[in-house]
Structures are given as C-alpha cells and as structure tokens.
Tab-separated table of C-alpha atoms in Angstrom:
chain	number	residue	atom	x	y	z
W	1	UNK	CA	110.695	116.698	123.375
W	2	UNK	CA	112.209	113.800	121.465
W	3	UNK	CA	113.733	111.129	123.671
W	4	UNK	CA	115.089	107.599	123.355
W	5	UNK	CA	114.628	105.593	126.546
W	6	UNK	CA	116.706	102.658	127.764
W	7	UNK	CA	115.301	100.983	130.846
W	8	UNK	CA	116.210	97.842	132.794
W	9	UNK	CA	114.560	94.641	131.552
W	10	UNK	CA	112.974	94.104	134.971
W	11	UNK	CA	110.451	96.870	134.316
W	12	UNK	CA	107.145	96.023	132.745
W	13	UNK	CA	106.860	97.797	129.428
W	14	UNK	CA	104.128	100.191	130.566
W	15	UNK	CA	106.090	101.693	133.471
W	16	UNK	CA	107.882	103.967	134.010
W	17	UNK	CA	107.964	104.613	130.230
W	18	UNK	CA	104.205	105.220	130.027
W	19	UNK	CA	104.294	107.576	133.017
W	20	UNK	CA	107.157	109.543	131.515
W	21	UNK	CA	105.498	109.797	128.087
W	22	UNK	CA	102.328	111.057	129.737
W	23	UNK	CA	104.245	113.644	131.754
W	24	UNK	CA	106.060	114.833	128.632
W	25	UNK	CA	102.771	114.884	126.679
W	26	UNK	CA	104.338	112.859	123.856
W	27	UNK	CA	103.418	109.510	122.252
W	28	UNK	CA	105.264	106.452	123.523
W	29	UNK	CA	106.662	104.528	120.562
W	30	UNK	CA	107.488	100.941	121.481
W	31	UNK	CA	109.367	98.941	118.854
W	32	UNK	CA	107.774	95.754	120.165
W	33	UNK	CA	104.277	97.195	119.698
W	34	UNK	CA	105.150	98.436	116.208
W	35	UNK	CA	106.468	95.024	115.179
W	36	UNK	CA	103.413	93.198	116.548
W	37	UNK	CA	101.147	95.563	114.600
W	38	UNK	CA	102.969	94.870	111.326
W	39	UNK	CA	102.785	91.123	111.982
W	40	UNK	CA	99.083	91.130	112.863
W	41	UNK	CA	98.093	93.383	109.960
W	42	UNK	CA	100.149	91.434	107.447
W	43	UNK	CA	101.909	94.478	106.038
W	44	UNK	CA	104.771	94.087	103.603
W	45	UNK	CA	107.227	94.651	106.447
W	46	UNK	CA	105.276	92.263	108.657
W	47	UNK	CA	105.344	89.499	106.039
W	48	UNK	CA	109.088	89.909	105.488
W	49	UNK	CA	109.714	89.920	109.241
W	50	UNK	CA	107.555	86.829	109.796
W	51	UNK	CA	109.451	84.876	107.123
W	52	UNK	CA	112.763	85.719	108.763
W	53	UNK	CA	111.605	84.953	112.312
W	54	UNK	CA	109.897	81.708	111.271
W	55	UNK	CA	113.208	80.542	109.799
W	56	UNK	CA	114.852	81.067	113.183
W	57	UNK	CA	116.937	84.039	112.099
W	58	UNK	CA	117.263	87.396	113.825
W	59	UNK	CA	115.678	90.422	112.201
W	60	UNK	CA	118.300	92.446	110.297
W	61	UNK	CA	118.912	96.094	111.144
W	62	UNK	CA	117.378	97.068	107.798
W	63	UNK	CA	113.915	95.788	108.691
W	64	UNK	CA	114.065	96.933	112.301
W	65	UNK	CA	114.893	100.481	111.240
W	66	UNK	CA	112.289	100.347	108.446
W	67	UNK	CA	109.605	99.615	111.060
W	68	UNK	CA	110.627	102.711	113.018
W	69	UNK	CA	110.908	104.782	109.827
W	70	UNK	CA	107.361	103.808	108.875
W	71	UNK	CA	106.068	105.077	112.214
W	72	UNK	CA	107.980	108.358	112.250
W	73	UNK	CA	107.379	109.374	108.634
W	74	UNK	CA	104.326	111.561	108.374
W	75	UNK	CA	103.620	111.529	112.116
W	76	UNK	CA	101.445	114.494	113.100
W	77	UNK	CA	103.170	114.775	116.502
W	78	UNK	CA	106.812	115.877	116.061
W	79	UNK	CA	107.837	114.711	119.529
W	80	UNK	CA	108.072	111.175	120.918
W	81	UNK	CA	109.500	108.780	123.483
W	82	UNK	CA	111.031	105.721	121.791
W	83	UNK	CA	111.399	102.498	123.790
W	84	UNK	CA	113.023	99.264	122.582
W	85	UNK	CA	115.094	100.831	119.814
W	86	UNK	CA	117.948	101.162	118.899
W	87	UNK	CA	119.346	97.782	119.919
W	88	UNK	CA	122.865	98.163	118.528
W	89	UNK	CA	125.371	100.844	117.623
W	90	UNK	CA	124.535	100.256	113.949
W	91	UNK	CA	120.857	100.889	114.642
W	92	UNK	CA	121.769	104.032	116.586
W	93	UNK	CA	123.628	105.322	113.512
W	94	UNK	CA	120.621	104.454	111.341
W	95	UNK	CA	118.323	106.354	113.705
W	96	UNK	CA	120.646	109.362	113.587
W	97	UNK	CA	120.378	109.360	109.793
W	98	UNK	CA	116.605	108.898	109.844
W	99	UNK	CA	116.062	111.789	112.238
W	100	UNK	CA	118.334	114.023	110.173
W	101	UNK	CA	116.199	113.243	107.135
W	102	UNK	CA	113.058	114.116	109.082
W	103	UNK	CA	114.558	117.226	110.651
W	104	UNK	CA	113.688	115.844	114.091
W	105	UNK	CA	116.936	115.548	116.089
W	106	UNK	CA	116.912	113.921	119.496
W	107	UNK	CA	116.851	116.111	122.586
W	108	UNK	CA	118.043	113.414	124.980
W	109	UNK	CA	118.771	109.737	125.398
W	110	UNK	CA	117.593	108.657	128.824
W	111	UNK	CA	119.274	105.704	130.504
W	112	UNK	CA	117.460	104.432	133.588
W	113	UNK	CA	120.244	102.598	135.384
W	114	UNK	CA	119.784	100.328	138.363
W	115	UNK	CA	122.148	101.035	141.274
W	116	UNK	CA	123.970	97.945	142.524
W	117	UNK	CA	121.730	97.636	145.566
W	118	UNK	CA	118.628	97.667	143.351
W	119	UNK	CA	120.148	95.039	141.082
W	120	UNK	CA	120.596	92.717	144.034
W	121	UNK	CA	117.047	93.370	145.220
W	122	UNK	CA	115.679	92.424	141.813
W	123	UNK	CA	117.945	89.372	141.668
W	124	UNK	CA	116.450	88.100	144.932
W	125	UNK	CA	112.912	88.950	143.789
W	126	UNK	CA	113.245	87.155	140.464
W	127	UNK	CA	114.945	84.151	142.062
W	128	UNK	CA	111.857	83.733	144.243
W	129	UNK	CA	109.531	83.784	141.219
W	130	UNK	CA	107.335	80.776	140.481
W	131	UNK	CA	105.736	79.813	137.149
W	132	UNK	CA	102.612	77.772	136.428
W	133	UNK	CA	103.239	74.428	134.713
W	134	UNK	CA	99.928	74.666	132.847
W	135	UNK	CA	100.423	78.223	131.560
W	136	UNK	CA	103.871	79.808	131.687
W	137	UNK	CA	102.371	83.294	131.326
W	138	UNK	CA	101.037	82.883	134.883
W	139	UNK	CA	103.886	84.038	137.113
W	140	UNK	CA	103.906	84.812	140.800
W	141	UNK	CA	106.388	86.739	142.909
W	142	UNK	CA	106.159	86.553	146.715
W	143	UNK	CA	107.080	90.244	146.996
W	144	UNK	CA	104.005	91.426	145.108
W	145	UNK	CA	101.611	88.468	144.773
W	146	UNK	CA	99.694	86.597	147.443
W	147	UNK	CA	98.878	82.976	146.696
W	148	UNK	CA	95.472	81.637	147.730
W	149	UNK	CA	96.967	78.148	148.113
W	150	UNK	CA	100.702	77.606	148.530
W	151	UNK	CA	102.268	76.167	145.379
W	152	UNK	CA	99.074	76.508	143.329
W	153	UNK	CA	98.396	79.007	140.549
W	154	UNK	CA	95.725	81.553	141.500
W	155	UNK	CA	94.516	81.771	137.894
W	156	UNK	CA	94.116	78.176	136.719
W	157	UNK	CA	95.040	75.942	139.649
W	158	UNK	CA	98.173	74.553	138.021
W	159	UNK	CA	101.282	73.572	139.939
W	160	UNK	CA	103.819	76.346	140.483
W	161	UNK	CA	107.509	75.603	140.009
W	162	UNK	CA	110.847	77.405	139.821
W	163	UNK	CA	112.411	77.600	136.365
W	164	UNK	CA	115.920	76.265	136.023
W	165	UNK	CA	117.356	79.661	135.110
W	166	UNK	CA	115.586	81.447	137.953
W	167	UNK	CA	118.576	81.259	140.272
W	168	UNK	CA	120.588	84.186	141.563
W	169	UNK	CA	123.772	83.487	139.580
W	170	UNK	CA	121.898	83.116	136.290
W	171	UNK	CA	119.799	86.235	136.854
W	172	UNK	CA	122.831	88.255	137.939
W	173	UNK	CA	124.555	87.174	134.721
W	174	UNK	CA	121.612	88.432	132.666
W	175	UNK	CA	121.955	91.859	134.262
W	176	UNK	CA	125.663	91.906	133.392
W	177	UNK	CA	124.900	90.867	129.812
W	178	UNK	CA	122.332	93.638	129.488
W	179	UNK	CA	124.848	96.225	130.697
W	180	UNK	CA	127.500	94.942	128.282
W	181	UNK	CA	125.051	95.032	125.357
W	182	UNK	CA	123.963	98.582	126.181
W	183	UNK	CA	127.449	100.044	126.724
W	184	UNK	CA	128.401	100.781	123.066
W	185	UNK	CA	124.982	102.321	122.402
W	186	UNK	CA	125.078	104.658	125.384
W	187	UNK	CA	128.652	105.613	124.541
W	188	UNK	CA	127.523	106.545	121.034
W	189	UNK	CA	125.046	109.015	122.507
W	190	UNK	CA	127.410	110.202	125.222
W	191	UNK	CA	129.791	111.366	122.502
W	192	UNK	CA	126.965	113.542	121.172
W	193	UNK	CA	126.241	114.946	124.648
W	194	UNK	CA	122.759	113.438	124.479
W	195	UNK	CA	123.053	110.818	127.214
W	196	UNK	CA	121.252	111.421	130.508
W	197	UNK	CA	121.595	108.778	133.223
W	198	UNK	CA	119.074	108.518	136.045
W	199	UNK	CA	119.005	106.049	138.937
W	200	UNK	CA	116.098	103.628	138.514
W	201	UNK	CA	115.486	103.177	142.237
W	202	UNK	CA	112.094	103.468	143.899
W	203	UNK	CA	108.577	103.252	142.536
W	204	UNK	CA	107.697	103.868	138.893
W	205	UNK	CA	106.210	107.237	139.882
W	206	UNK	CA	109.404	108.241	141.671
W	207	UNK	CA	111.603	107.138	138.782
W	208	UNK	CA	109.460	108.961	136.204
W	209	UNK	CA	109.438	112.150	138.290
W	210	UNK	CA	113.227	112.014	138.754
W	211	UNK	CA	113.746	111.394	135.048
W	212	UNK	CA	111.391	114.212	134.071
W	213	UNK	CA	113.185	116.727	136.260
W	214	UNK	CA	116.556	115.662	134.844
W	215	UNK	CA	115.314	115.895	131.248
W	216	UNK	CA	113.980	119.389	131.837
W	217	UNK	CA	117.422	120.533	132.929
W	218	UNK	CA	119.263	118.738	130.148
W	219	UNK	CA	116.859	119.654	127.332
W	220	UNK	CA	115.107	122.958	128.000
W	221	UNK	CA	113.559	123.125	124.492
W	222	UNK	CA	109.867	124.059	124.841
W	223	UNK	CA	107.578	121.065	124.470
W	224	UNK	CA	104.548	120.885	122.234
W	225	UNK	CA	102.207	120.186	125.118
W	226	UNK	CA	101.973	120.683	128.878
W	227	UNK	CA	103.835	118.402	131.247
W	228	UNK	CA	102.819	117.350	134.699
W	229	UNK	CA	104.952	116.706	137.727
C-alpha cells in the first residue's frame, strides 16, 4: 500500500505514523529524516539545501521534491508511508508526476484530523508546558511528566519557565494556521478520490488501528507484506 500521511503537529514524529507503517508492513519515509541525511552526508542535494537554509531562505519545491525523488527511485520496496511531504499544492502536483513516472500511484492520502474537543485538550496541555532555561530541548508537560522538584528541570537542574507563545490563544491560532495550510492539499487529493479522513482522538495505538481499518476499506489492493491489527 502506498500512502501519504498528514497528521497534527502535536504528535511526535514516531507515533502514530510508525505504528501505522509497521501495521501496513511498509517503510515509513519521513521528509525530515531524508533531509537530515542529505545534510549530514554532504550529498549534492544536501550541500545545495544547506546553502539555501544558511542564507535564511526557504527550500524551493524543486529541491524538496528532488529529495523525495532520490529516495523513491530504485527503492526495492514498492510500497511506502510518506510523512512530511507534500507541503503545498505545487508539491502535491510534483509528487503526482513523480509517482506516474515510477508507475507507483498512491492508494490513499490519510488525514488524521483532530476533533474540536481534542484540539482544546491539546491547547490546554501545551499551554501548561514548561521549558528549561539551560536547554530548550528539555520540556515538561504536567499531563505526562512528573517533576522531581517543582520548577526545576529533571534532566539538568535548570529553571523551568513558560515560553511567551505558550498561551492558549497563540496555540489555538497555530492549529487554525495548520488547518488553513493543509486545506488546498487535502482538496487536491479529495478531487482524486484519494483522501481518507480519520479522527485523531485517543491513544496512538487506537488512532493507528482506526486508520488501518479505514485504509483497508478504502484501498483493498493486496499489500506486499502481512499487516497486524
């Protein structure tokens, strides 16, 4: 099965995408991982991308699609789950063309959409988040993390604080911006009868199981490997 996955930004990149890829028995292709590999290995694409990013410019669609093309060309496994691409309607058109060239059309485009109640739950959770002043990668959320000392980072002992944009109105606005950005892309795939929308409520396991069942109905093409429930 060949699937493009759009998931809410609140999910960590390994879930539920990793769970779904495992259940489908297909490789998970993350654009972010691909780009980091090109940068770290110093490939021609990586060097070009680094020059553009170091100048403060956004990567053009040409390079972004070239990174994905490089991964899909010659891949032994014909199926995949792509995460983090396409990021615009133009990139979606470029992916359509690329997959036509490869003879690997998409089976489905899966949109994990947060119901309104879940959006509000995540807004409250993120608004309660605290960040370490000494290392901003150390983040703590009262809903899932237990502090050993109130206001002190468990990892390095730094002071925890609330970022200026970690307030409910700002976070709610980011969710709205994400939905607005995604709308033209999902509409592109809806016109091709490829779009499948699944509520992203519950645990990662529950979301992956719900998505898998929906994909099986929407795209009954036999897969190259066994799937698990």
